[in-house]
């Protein structure tokens, strides 16, 4: 058959910019998928998606005018039902054949197949292949129905009566197979043609008559002044942004923001990048404020110098290209000035009050109806942070003479003071004018205001950093003070939300608990903190429970105060309390996140499972454990030892509680004596290596146990009839199990 390329376009009013790329990909993707399902494409068909502010389109190569006829085999009924004793068709069979467009003459051609239970009649025929116009109609209907529309509009068609639902009102439909219009194809009250519209102001021709499916993109560019491809338009904007920065000179560069670039790409049809500027006096305002207002409100690209500092110039992506662009430049400069002035006003006003003076206001800000106010939350974070700081300093002081001295006590007092101040003030910027206007700046503004208040750098940095990491790949807090407060803040959120049952479900995670858990993991691992996870969770749980009890008492007091004397005796005091299983549930959640993160880093599921099965408390040591396991799996002895470990695990599981003590006098068989001797010889060395943190060497030392372990299982009956003998052999296996599985559960490596 004669292949031709296909072009389909929906011309609509301005589409939502943040959804445009997804809408374009979905529209084109479903069209191709549906045409493929109907046999209207070839194995070599290629798809090109187009999406501009006013159009969704798809170009598909090698599309057939009609699908090939297809053999169809249809199950009818058992032979015993369809044919009588003489082999003639029964009325039931004739009725079924009539419904299929056949008659009694088809009976001899029916195929008989035994389906395992009975012989069944099948009717074989050739189904006519779908015509392209019909197939495209079905595909177009499906593509429109499946569009991931963020918010559906309802509007009336030109007849004044019919209403349709779509993302935006549609005004044109193009459907071309080669040069031929697919007559009869309809969508959203429109009939397919070959005309579309270009740029609102700069198209040289209107309407644009599309000559063929293959000329679509070029005609829109040359006649319609539109770059139809989202990807091409995005690349052109990126090119122009860099070229404009190069013209400015001085090593400046446009800010990198993929989401902003996508949004601007969805706002313009033919980009034209212009250089604008604002008064340098605004640079006294923190650059995050200026950058945010320019990006969020105006969709501008700020220019940064070689050191990453904001300059007084910025780039505008215009949708028009006048010969004299001065009016466009001046207009954008005039528009941005009030925005920057607002930011400067907020910054100046906020600095008139210290952060400490704002602490009381947090008591009026509700955090969660079951967890109290932000003020109560701050107190919880302070207590959790103090516990973490104490644990951290104690762990660091072990074996460190400098910290285990009077100077160390001074250092500890300074750390605790900074941590407490940072935790107390970390949320105070929530009640500032700047963060009220730009919530994205919480933490960042607190850091600036802390510097303005003359607080130590560690405190200012911690206030700014305590939200970190905010997203995957984000930087971690800079100093220990910030790390401690960030850990406390995230643990308070996790324990609180888990305690009241606000767990993530499926894709829903409104409190970003997965992100908080990964943040805790990253800080413990990447900062190599000598902290135990279970101790952290238990401290946070204890602080949260005590706080919620106090919240409950306050609420009861208010309730009693409002209740008349006659009813006071009926008031039942109930204190809020977290579910008792909260620490365990939360630990499981964190280990699940850790396992997923490690698999993403390239560790195998078996390697991760072997380490996580031990529920390691020092997450900072997990990478070393994984490297040791990976090295162990490369040893010749590894498969046999992993299998033996699995066998030992099963034996001990059935045996219940087993004492690892071994009575040498009860060792009878040479194999069990050899195994015991090997344990006595090599386990101390392996344990010393483990205690020094050399997990790879520890496992490699234990690899020599393969031969005595194999011999033991070949020659020794573990479950001997004599109780003392049986318990002694189980104790020997327990001793082996404890020695072999300190780094990881090696049984999880068994194939």
XYZ file of C-alpha atoms in Angstrom:
751
model
C 0.000 0.000 0.000
C 1.031 3.621 -0.523
C 2.447 5.043 2.705
C 2.055 8.768 3.311
C 2.966 10.919 6.274
C 0.171 12.166 8.527
C -0.266 15.575 10.167
C -2.924 16.330 12.786
C -3.281 19.715 14.494
C -5.728 21.152 17.018
C -5.661 24.955 16.972
C -6.852 26.357 20.306
C -6.786 29.402 22.531
C -3.749 29.926 24.777
C -2.983 26.686 26.615
C -1.863 26.553 30.282
C 1.924 27.036 30.059
C 2.970 24.720 32.879
C 1.052 21.833 31.295
C 1.838 22.509 27.623
C 4.715 20.079 27.093
C 2.878 17.250 28.835
C -0.289 17.973 26.805
C 1.657 17.969 23.537
C 3.469 14.707 24.277
C 0.278 12.996 25.441
C -1.753 14.138 22.424
C 0.820 12.913 19.918
C 1.641 9.756 21.851
C -1.949 8.516 22.094
C -2.554 9.259 18.393
C 0.387 7.072 17.405
C -0.542 4.354 19.881
C -4.122 4.155 18.593
C -3.117 4.156 14.925
C -0.592 1.397 15.615
C -3.261 -0.665 17.373
C -5.439 -0.452 14.269
C -2.634 -1.487 11.918
C -2.461 1.895 10.189
C 1.282 2.477 10.724
C 4.406 0.612 9.714
C 7.190 -0.774 11.866
C 9.275 2.250 10.856
C 6.737 4.990 11.628
C 8.264 7.943 13.478
C 6.449 10.438 15.681
C 7.149 14.157 16.025
C 5.130 16.067 18.613
C 4.426 19.788 18.291
C 3.171 22.068 21.041
C 3.000 25.847 21.025
C 0.871 28.250 23.080
C -2.001 27.851 20.602
C -1.643 24.391 19.116
C -1.181 20.686 19.742
C -0.019 18.683 16.756
C 1.547 15.404 15.683
C 3.451 14.319 12.571
C 3.596 10.560 11.969
C 5.550 8.986 9.123
C 4.524 5.994 6.990
C 0.802 5.921 7.676
C -1.378 3.639 5.516
C -4.602 4.817 3.825
C -6.203 1.602 5.047
C -5.102 -1.190 7.343
C -4.522 -4.657 5.913
C -7.323 -7.205 6.170
C -6.865 -9.457 9.169
C -7.741 -13.094 9.713
C -10.132 -13.516 12.633
C -10.888 -16.751 14.453
C -14.022 -16.570 16.586
C -15.061 -19.177 19.106
C -18.677 -20.224 18.579
C -19.807 -23.136 20.771
C -19.055 -26.776 21.573
C -19.552 -29.190 18.681
C -22.158 -31.066 20.740
C -24.255 -27.863 20.910
C -23.710 -26.624 17.348
C -24.213 -29.893 15.438
C -26.893 -32.525 15.887
C -26.356 -36.299 15.781
C -26.386 -36.305 11.978
C -23.820 -33.508 11.777
C -26.332 -30.854 10.708
C -26.216 -27.333 12.204
C -28.535 -26.697 15.113
C -30.767 -23.594 15.260
C -28.378 -22.131 17.877
C -25.425 -22.417 15.469
C -27.380 -20.968 12.527
C -28.465 -18.009 14.657
C -24.864 -17.369 15.689
C -23.637 -17.554 12.079
C -26.367 -15.166 10.915
C -25.220 -12.654 13.525
C -21.725 -12.908 12.047
C -22.983 -12.341 8.485
C -22.664 -16.008 7.437
C -25.140 -18.843 6.769
C -25.423 -22.647 6.687
C -23.052 -22.772 3.701
C -20.232 -21.833 6.084
C -20.729 -24.900 8.313
C -18.342 -27.203 6.401
C -15.568 -24.565 6.753
C -15.910 -24.312 10.530
C -12.777 -25.364 12.361
C -12.864 -27.890 15.190
C -10.405 -27.409 18.114
C -10.210 -29.369 21.340
C -9.833 -26.918 24.247
C -8.988 -29.566 26.844
C -12.565 -30.153 27.902
C -14.518 -30.556 24.693
C -14.332 -30.086 20.952
C -15.275 -26.485 20.012
C -16.348 -24.872 16.726
C -14.461 -21.795 15.456
C -15.529 -19.467 12.641
C -12.623 -18.097 10.622
C -13.025 -15.021 8.457
C -11.167 -12.003 7.117
C -11.894 -8.705 8.882
C -11.723 -5.668 6.664
C -8.908 -3.324 7.652
C -9.870 0.096 9.015
C -9.822 3.071 6.663
C -7.501 5.860 7.806
C -10.292 8.403 8.179
C -12.212 6.043 10.461
C -9.107 4.972 12.339
C -7.939 8.553 12.830
C -11.367 9.541 14.110
C -11.154 6.842 16.758
C -7.557 7.772 17.600
C -8.380 11.481 17.818
C -11.332 10.861 20.109
C -9.120 8.742 22.341
C -6.277 11.297 22.356
C -8.627 14.087 23.406
C -10.255 11.932 26.082
C -6.892 10.932 27.574
C -5.269 14.374 27.652
C -3.866 15.130 31.143
C -5.863 18.356 31.402
C -5.172 20.195 34.693
C -8.547 21.970 34.626
C -11.291 21.340 32.066
C -13.248 24.217 30.511
C -16.813 24.029 29.286
C -17.745 26.245 26.355
C -20.459 26.533 23.700
C -19.982 25.882 20.015
C -21.050 28.339 17.361
C -24.537 26.850 17.141
C -25.215 28.370 20.550
C -26.613 25.143 21.962
C -23.939 22.478 21.997
C -21.428 22.496 24.859
C -18.076 20.703 24.870
C -15.409 20.160 27.504
C -11.757 20.760 26.732
C -8.666 22.443 28.133
C -9.309 25.610 26.078
C -11.768 26.535 23.292
C -10.667 24.928 20.008
C -10.981 26.852 16.729
C -9.354 24.693 14.079
C -8.569 21.114 13.067
C -6.032 20.017 10.450
C -5.796 16.408 9.245
C -3.563 15.766 6.235
C -2.437 12.432 4.803
C 0.295 13.544 2.480
C -1.441 16.392 0.636
C -4.957 15.026 1.076
C -7.386 16.318 3.683
C -9.018 13.465 5.575
C -12.569 14.521 4.934
C -15.063 13.665 7.616
C -12.685 13.649 10.566
C -14.170 15.774 13.360
C -13.327 16.874 16.889
C -14.827 19.349 19.362
C -17.382 20.510 16.813
C -14.708 21.129 14.160
C -14.256 19.471 10.767
C -10.793 18.678 9.474
C -9.251 20.966 6.864
C -5.811 22.195 5.843
C -5.726 25.728 7.255
C -4.295 27.027 10.505
C -3.116 30.322 11.976
C 0.329 31.589 12.758
C 1.603 34.323 15.086
C -1.093 36.778 16.190
C 0.868 39.805 14.998
C 3.806 38.692 12.905
C 2.450 36.040 10.547
C 3.017 37.069 6.902
C -0.062 35.099 5.805
C -3.347 34.398 7.563
C -4.668 31.805 7.422
C -1.721 29.543 6.675
C -2.737 26.909 4.119
C -0.748 23.749 4.842
C 0.336 22.188 1.540
C 1.262 18.779 2.919
C 1.920 16.962 6.146
C 5.667 17.384 5.628
C 5.547 21.147 5.005
C 3.720 21.924 8.261
C 6.639 22.958 10.481
C 8.432 24.935 7.750
C 5.292 26.784 6.624
C 4.463 27.763 10.188
C 8.009 29.076 10.603
C 8.215 30.984 7.308
C 4.608 32.085 6.816
C 3.223 31.957 10.344
C 6.274 33.191 12.315
C 5.832 30.247 14.716
C 8.316 27.607 15.858
C 5.835 24.768 16.335
C 8.182 22.289 18.031
C 8.426 22.732 21.795
C 11.928 21.248 21.837
C 13.189 23.484 19.008
C 11.659 26.572 20.597
C 13.229 25.722 23.943
C 16.644 25.213 22.355
C 16.309 28.510 20.483
C 15.474 30.380 23.708
C 18.459 28.819 25.474
C 20.699 29.808 22.558
C 19.422 33.377 22.532
C 19.748 33.705 26.323
C 23.414 32.732 26.168
C 24.042 34.962 23.135
C 22.471 37.944 24.939
C 24.600 37.268 28.029
C 27.696 37.114 25.831
C 26.774 40.511 24.345
C 26.524 42.001 27.839
C 30.028 40.649 28.552
C 31.879 40.562 31.842
C 31.397 36.807 32.237
C 27.714 37.145 33.122
C 25.386 34.188 32.591
C 21.627 33.692 32.679
C 20.323 31.881 35.730
C 19.828 28.153 35.182
C 16.216 27.157 35.795
C 14.784 24.330 33.698
C 11.229 24.857 34.967
C 11.327 28.565 34.086
C 12.743 27.763 30.649
C 9.919 25.264 30.058
C 7.281 27.760 31.160
C 8.636 30.566 28.977
C 8.847 28.158 26.033
C 5.141 27.545 26.530
C 4.374 31.282 26.514
C 5.985 32.367 23.249
C 5.622 31.233 19.642
C 8.716 32.921 18.221
C 11.156 34.017 20.934
C 13.138 37.227 20.916
C 15.489 37.722 23.879
C 16.121 41.314 25.014
C 18.455 42.771 27.642
C 16.887 44.982 30.329
C 18.134 46.488 33.580
C 17.008 47.953 36.900
C 18.486 50.458 39.339
C 21.592 49.195 41.134
C 20.253 50.361 44.497
C 17.955 47.329 44.550
C 21.002 45.058 44.776
C 21.139 45.913 48.487
C 18.156 43.572 48.890
C 19.049 39.855 49.264
C 19.424 38.512 45.760
C 17.127 35.544 46.438
C 14.223 38.002 46.861
C 14.956 39.828 43.624
C 15.555 36.634 41.674
C 12.346 35.067 42.941
C 10.159 38.058 42.131
C 11.664 38.344 38.632
C 11.259 34.640 37.907
C 7.915 33.933 39.572
C 6.028 37.118 38.724
C 7.585 38.294 35.466
C 9.195 35.165 33.955
C 12.489 37.024 33.530
C 15.960 35.466 33.498
C 18.253 37.302 35.952
C 21.902 37.643 34.961
C 24.564 36.460 37.401
C 28.221 37.418 37.415
C 31.110 34.962 37.392
C 30.823 34.527 41.188
C 27.107 33.797 41.030
C 26.030 37.206 42.321
C 23.034 38.986 40.862
C 23.703 41.876 38.472
C 21.363 44.781 37.733
C 20.607 43.365 34.272
C 18.117 40.685 33.263
C 16.807 39.000 30.117
C 13.266 39.082 28.765
C 11.926 36.545 26.279
C 9.568 38.566 24.126
C 6.974 37.109 21.756
C 7.394 39.961 19.271
C 10.390 41.193 17.274
C 9.928 44.884 16.388
C 12.654 46.714 14.491
C 12.991 49.103 17.425
C 12.752 47.076 20.629
C 13.263 50.066 22.947
C 9.559 50.325 23.799
C 9.445 46.636 24.758
C 12.593 46.985 26.878
C 11.352 50.116 28.640
C 7.972 48.529 29.279
C 9.521 45.520 30.998
C 11.851 47.722 33.030
C 8.870 49.818 34.130
C 6.906 46.706 35.122
C 9.682 45.128 37.220
C 10.507 48.273 39.187
C 7.453 48.164 41.528
C 8.085 44.482 42.212
C 11.645 45.172 43.283
C 10.524 48.181 45.302
C 8.072 45.949 47.177
C 10.854 43.499 47.963
C 13.065 46.326 49.244
C 10.221 47.673 51.388
C 9.547 44.245 52.928
C 13.250 43.748 53.640
C 13.637 47.165 55.265
C 10.492 46.762 57.358
C 11.360 43.247 58.538
C 14.768 44.355 59.836
C 13.133 46.842 62.192
C 12.190 43.890 64.435
C 14.621 41.255 65.682
C 13.977 37.569 65.204
C 13.844 37.071 68.978
C 11.002 39.574 69.236
C 8.972 37.503 66.775
C 9.099 34.250 68.754
C 5.880 35.020 70.653
C 3.980 35.442 67.364
C 4.584 31.773 66.524
C 2.181 30.802 69.318
C -0.605 32.288 67.173
C 0.318 30.317 64.040
C -1.332 26.902 63.771
C 1.035 24.163 62.632
C -1.450 21.280 62.653
C -4.747 20.909 64.474
C -3.501 17.723 66.171
C 0.055 18.898 66.783
C -0.460 22.418 68.075
C 1.051 25.732 67.018
C 4.356 26.656 65.455
C 5.391 27.917 68.872
C 4.824 24.482 70.406
C 6.561 22.897 67.475
C 9.601 25.137 68.004
C 9.845 23.977 71.621
C 9.805 20.354 70.471
C 12.520 21.016 67.897
C 14.634 22.717 70.585
C 14.434 19.699 72.896
C 15.116 17.211 70.088
C 18.021 19.319 68.846
C 19.532 19.458 72.344
C 19.348 15.656 72.614
C 20.968 15.218 69.180
C 23.727 17.728 69.943
C 24.487 15.973 73.234
C 24.631 12.563 71.500
C 26.838 13.965 68.754
C 29.300 15.654 71.082
C 29.505 12.585 73.321
C 30.223 10.356 70.313
C 32.843 12.752 68.944
C 34.502 13.079 72.361
C 35.100 9.334 72.689
C 38.808 8.776 72.183
C 39.363 12.494 71.513
C 41.408 13.996 74.335
C 40.873 17.534 73.072
C 37.098 17.209 73.486
C 37.258 15.208 76.707
C 38.638 18.144 78.710
C 37.708 21.542 80.085
C 38.127 23.033 76.628
C 35.820 20.317 75.366
C 33.173 21.324 77.890
C 33.401 24.912 76.659
C 33.049 23.688 73.068
C 30.047 21.579 74.048
C 28.378 24.515 75.821
C 28.952 26.700 72.750
C 27.508 24.023 70.445
C 24.432 23.563 72.650
C 23.907 27.329 72.917
C 24.145 27.846 69.153
C 21.882 24.866 68.485
C 19.282 26.131 70.949
C 19.328 29.675 69.538
C 19.055 28.411 65.967
C 16.192 26.046 66.836
C 14.388 28.828 68.723
C 14.646 31.290 65.824
C 14.492 28.947 62.810
C 10.761 29.467 62.195
C 10.497 33.158 63.112
C 10.825 34.350 59.522
C 7.434 32.731 58.878
C 5.853 35.818 60.452
C 7.888 38.339 58.422
C 6.448 40.378 55.572
C 8.944 39.004 53.059
C 8.153 35.336 53.711
C 4.454 36.192 53.867
C 4.788 37.451 50.292
C 7.275 34.810 49.150
C 6.877 31.563 51.175
C 9.653 29.975 49.110
C 12.143 32.213 50.968
C 11.519 30.732 54.422
C 14.817 29.897 56.055
C 16.747 31.994 53.548
C 15.341 35.251 54.924
C 15.792 34.014 58.473
C 19.502 33.659 57.743
C 19.738 37.227 56.442
C 17.802 38.641 59.389
C 19.994 36.685 61.819
C 23.081 38.357 60.332
C 21.316 41.716 60.622
C 20.627 40.947 64.307
C 24.321 40.284 64.888
C 23.946 36.582 65.647
C 26.933 34.200 65.148
C 27.488 32.861 61.665
C 26.798 29.280 62.835
C 23.334 30.342 64.023
C 22.559 32.339 60.866
C 23.721 29.483 58.646
C 21.704 26.957 60.669
C 18.531 29.054 60.360
C 18.992 29.182 56.599
C 20.099 25.565 56.259
C 17.641 23.773 58.546
C 15.254 23.126 55.641
C 18.023 21.443 53.635
C 18.099 19.253 51.712
C 14.954 20.715 50.141
C 15.065 18.429 47.101
C 17.068 15.563 45.604
C 20.660 16.630 45.073
C 20.324 19.754 47.224
C 23.260 20.811 49.393
C 23.364 19.735 53.052
C 23.697 22.142 56.009
C 27.168 23.626 56.226
C 28.105 23.191 59.906
C 27.231 20.853 62.752
C 24.805 23.392 64.237
C 22.789 23.434 61.028
C 22.947 19.653 60.692
C 21.635 19.156 64.230
C 18.744 21.621 63.791
C 17.884 20.198 60.360
C 17.812 16.675 61.797
C 15.649 17.829 64.707
C 13.225 19.647 62.421
C 12.794 16.665 60.100
C 12.519 14.131 62.920
C 9.880 16.273 64.647
C 7.840 16.302 61.444
C 8.272 12.578 60.814
C 7.491 11.462 64.363
C 4.544 13.818 64.649
C 2.924 12.907 61.358
C 3.486 9.184 61.824
C 2.179 9.436 65.355
C -1.161 10.910 64.264
C -1.478 8.560 61.298
C -0.647 10.979 58.452
C 1.368 8.465 56.457
C 2.149 8.784 52.740
C -0.146 6.725 50.515
C 0.683 5.913 46.904
C 1.692 9.119 45.137
C 0.214 11.287 47.879
C 2.689 12.730 50.352
C 1.310 16.156 51.339
C 3.771 16.634 54.193
C 6.797 15.534 52.108
C 7.631 12.771 54.585
C 9.584 10.793 51.989
C 11.749 13.849 51.336
C 12.246 14.401 55.075
C 13.289 10.768 55.548
C 15.781 10.981 52.688
C 17.107 14.202 54.186
C 17.751 12.454 57.509
C 19.467 9.588 55.667
C 21.662 11.876 53.593
C 22.830 13.887 56.604
C 23.637 10.797 58.663
C 25.469 9.115 55.773
C 27.163 11.955 53.898
C 28.162 13.855 57.036
C 29.351 10.524 58.541
C 27.598 11.290 61.811
C 28.295 8.818 64.666
C 24.613 8.768 65.692
C 22.308 5.783 66.232
C 19.032 5.944 64.322
C 16.986 4.211 67.011
C 18.248 6.588 69.705
C 17.330 9.567 67.522
C 13.809 8.251 66.948
C 13.226 7.382 70.584
C 14.368 10.829 71.756
C 12.133 12.546 69.205
C 9.217 10.285 70.153
C 9.693 11.028 73.849
C 9.830 14.803 73.272
C 6.769 14.718 71.002
C 4.708 12.661 73.444
C 5.569 14.962 76.353
C 4.701 18.018 74.259
C 1.362 16.637 73.119
C 0.427 15.783 76.680
C 1.058 19.414 77.610
C -1.021 20.551 74.629
C -3.826 18.302 75.811
C -3.663 19.784 79.321
C -3.917 23.319 77.940
C -6.936 22.418 75.835
C -8.619 20.716 78.775
C -8.016 23.821 80.887
C -9.657 26.000 78.232
C -12.586 23.613 77.979
C -13.125 23.552 81.739
C -12.904 27.344 81.920
C -15.668 27.638 79.334
C -17.850 25.037 81.006
C -20.362 25.951 83.697
C -19.890 24.642 87.227
C -22.689 22.114 86.825
C -21.020 20.536 83.818
C -17.429 20.587 85.021
C -17.739 17.171 86.608
C -18.720 15.730 83.231
C -15.519 16.915 81.525
C -13.225 13.963 80.818
C -9.552 14.855 80.620
C -7.924 13.162 77.626
C -4.308 13.800 76.730
C -2.979 13.436 73.230
C -0.474 10.661 72.831
C 1.336 9.201 69.851
C 0.772 5.616 68.832
C 3.181 3.352 70.738
C 4.456 1.726 67.551
C 5.506 5.068 66.019
C 9.311 4.590 66.362
C 9.200 1.114 64.781
C 6.886 2.171 61.946
C 9.033 5.199 61.246
C 12.237 3.140 61.349
C 10.743 0.759 58.761
C 9.827 3.768 56.610
C 13.353 5.195 56.819
C 14.969 1.823 56.016
C 12.667 1.495 52.979
C 13.766 4.926 51.763
C 17.400 4.014 52.424
C 17.068 0.780 50.452
C 15.519 2.597 47.500
C 18.214 5.254 47.565
C 20.998 2.657 47.632
C 19.520 0.745 44.695
C 19.404 4.012 42.731
C 23.114 4.425 43.491
C 23.859 1.143 41.708
C 23.921 -1.447 44.483
C 22.076 -4.671 43.696
C 18.864 -5.599 45.456
C 20.638 -8.574 47.082
C 23.515 -6.444 48.387
C 21.125 -3.862 49.820
C 18.839 -6.494 51.315
C 21.764 -8.233 53.013
C 22.860 -5.042 54.789
C 19.428 -3.537 55.556
C 18.221 -6.865 56.992
C 20.451 -6.184 60.007
C 18.708 -2.794 60.516
C 22.050 -1.018 60.993
C 21.857 1.781 63.541
C 24.824 3.783 62.265
C 23.681 4.694 58.771
C 27.007 6.400 58.169
C 28.639 2.943 58.088
C 26.229 1.443 55.539
C 28.266 2.401 52.426
C 31.309 0.611 53.867
C 29.189 -2.429 54.694
C 27.888 -2.507 51.122
C 31.372 -2.256 49.643
C 32.457 -5.129 51.900
C 29.507 -7.248 50.752
C 30.274 -6.460 47.111
C 33.899 -7.518 47.599
C 32.783 -10.663 49.436
C 30.501 -11.737 46.568
C 33.522 -11.759 44.268
C 35.238 -14.421 46.404
C 35.183 -18.042 45.288
C 33.916 -19.087 48.736
C 30.975 -16.637 48.758
C 28.197 -18.790 47.185
C 28.886 -21.764 49.460
C 29.091 -19.614 52.592
C 25.902 -17.731 51.678
C 24.084 -21.029 51.150
C 25.448 -22.387 54.434
C 24.314 -19.227 56.209
C 20.839 -19.675 54.837
C 20.824 -23.250 56.109
C 22.097 -22.162 59.529
C 19.462 -19.420 59.709
C 16.670 -21.927 59.040
C 18.024 -24.377 61.626
C 18.278 -21.704 64.317
C 14.850 -20.318 63.472
C 13.289 -23.715 64.104
C 15.351 -24.256 67.253
C 14.108 -21.049 68.919
C 16.329 -19.484 71.605
C 19.835 -20.898 71.290
C 22.761 -20.315 73.669
C 25.966 -19.658 71.653
C 28.084 -21.284 74.403
C 29.971 -24.385 73.220
C 31.168 -27.170 75.534
C 34.378 -28.529 74.005
C 33.989 -31.836 75.857
C 30.759 -32.512 73.957
C 32.394 -32.099 70.547
C 32.611 -35.632 69.140
C 32.935 -35.579 65.371
C 36.190 -34.385 63.777
C 34.232 -31.964 61.549
C 32.611 -30.159 64.477
C 35.943 -30.004 66.299
C 37.580 -28.518 63.201
C 34.816 -25.934 62.833
C 35.088 -24.938 66.480
C 38.890 -24.649 66.173
C 38.534 -22.496 63.051
C 36.091 -20.197 64.856
C 38.442 -19.893 67.801
C 41.315 -19.035 65.487
C 39.773 -16.662 62.925
C 36.770 -14.989 64.603
C 38.853 -12.830 67.008
C 40.834 -11.501 64.043
C 37.649 -10.846 62.055
C 36.038 -9.133 65.053
C 39.051 -6.879 65.527
C 38.883 -5.896 61.857
C 35.143 -5.269 62.184
C 35.605 -3.102 65.279
C 38.237 -1.040 63.458
C 35.794 -0.460 60.581
C 37.572 -2.659 58.038
C 34.476 -4.639 57.053
C 35.959 -5.918 53.800
C 38.902 -7.519 55.578
C 36.592 -8.940 58.251
C 34.500 -10.828 55.700
C 37.534 -11.972 53.765
C 39.077 -13.357 56.961
C 35.925 -15.374 57.603
C 35.939 -16.750 54.043
C 38.412 -19.415 55.213
C 35.560 -21.019 57.143
C 34.086 -22.434 53.955
C 35.920 -25.781 54.160
C 35.162 -26.550 57.834
C 31.529 -25.387 57.376
C 31.052 -27.651 54.327
C 32.615 -30.568 56.201
C 30.396 -29.922 59.224
C 27.194 -30.157 57.199
C 28.498 -33.215 55.331
C 29.535 -35.188 58.414
C 27.603 -33.920 61.446
C 23.965 -34.514 62.416
C 22.926 -31.226 64.077
C 19.625 -32.459 65.497
C 21.091 -35.387 67.379
C 18.751 -37.439 69.550
C 20.775 -36.709 72.696
C 19.619 -33.288 73.999
C 22.991 -32.082 75.306
C 24.692 -32.978 72.036
C 21.969 -31.293 69.996
C 22.067 -28.080 72.042
C 25.855 -27.961 71.836
C 25.828 -28.282 68.045
C 23.119 -25.641 67.789
C 25.264 -23.420 69.999
C 28.203 -23.962 67.639
C 26.030 -22.889 64.687
C 24.808 -19.890 66.675
C 28.407 -18.886 67.294
C 29.128 -19.264 63.561
C 26.008 -17.283 62.652
C 26.896 -14.420 64.982
C 30.437 -14.231 63.616
C 29.485 -14.389 59.936
C 26.617 -11.883 59.985
C 27.995 -8.804 61.702
C 28.539 -6.910 58.429
C 25.468 -8.225 56.619
C 22.987 -11.085 56.591
C 24.934 -13.307 54.200
C 21.993 -15.701 53.828
C 20.313 -12.983 51.721
C 23.072 -13.472 49.119
C 22.173 -17.117 48.523
C 20.788 -17.785 45.062
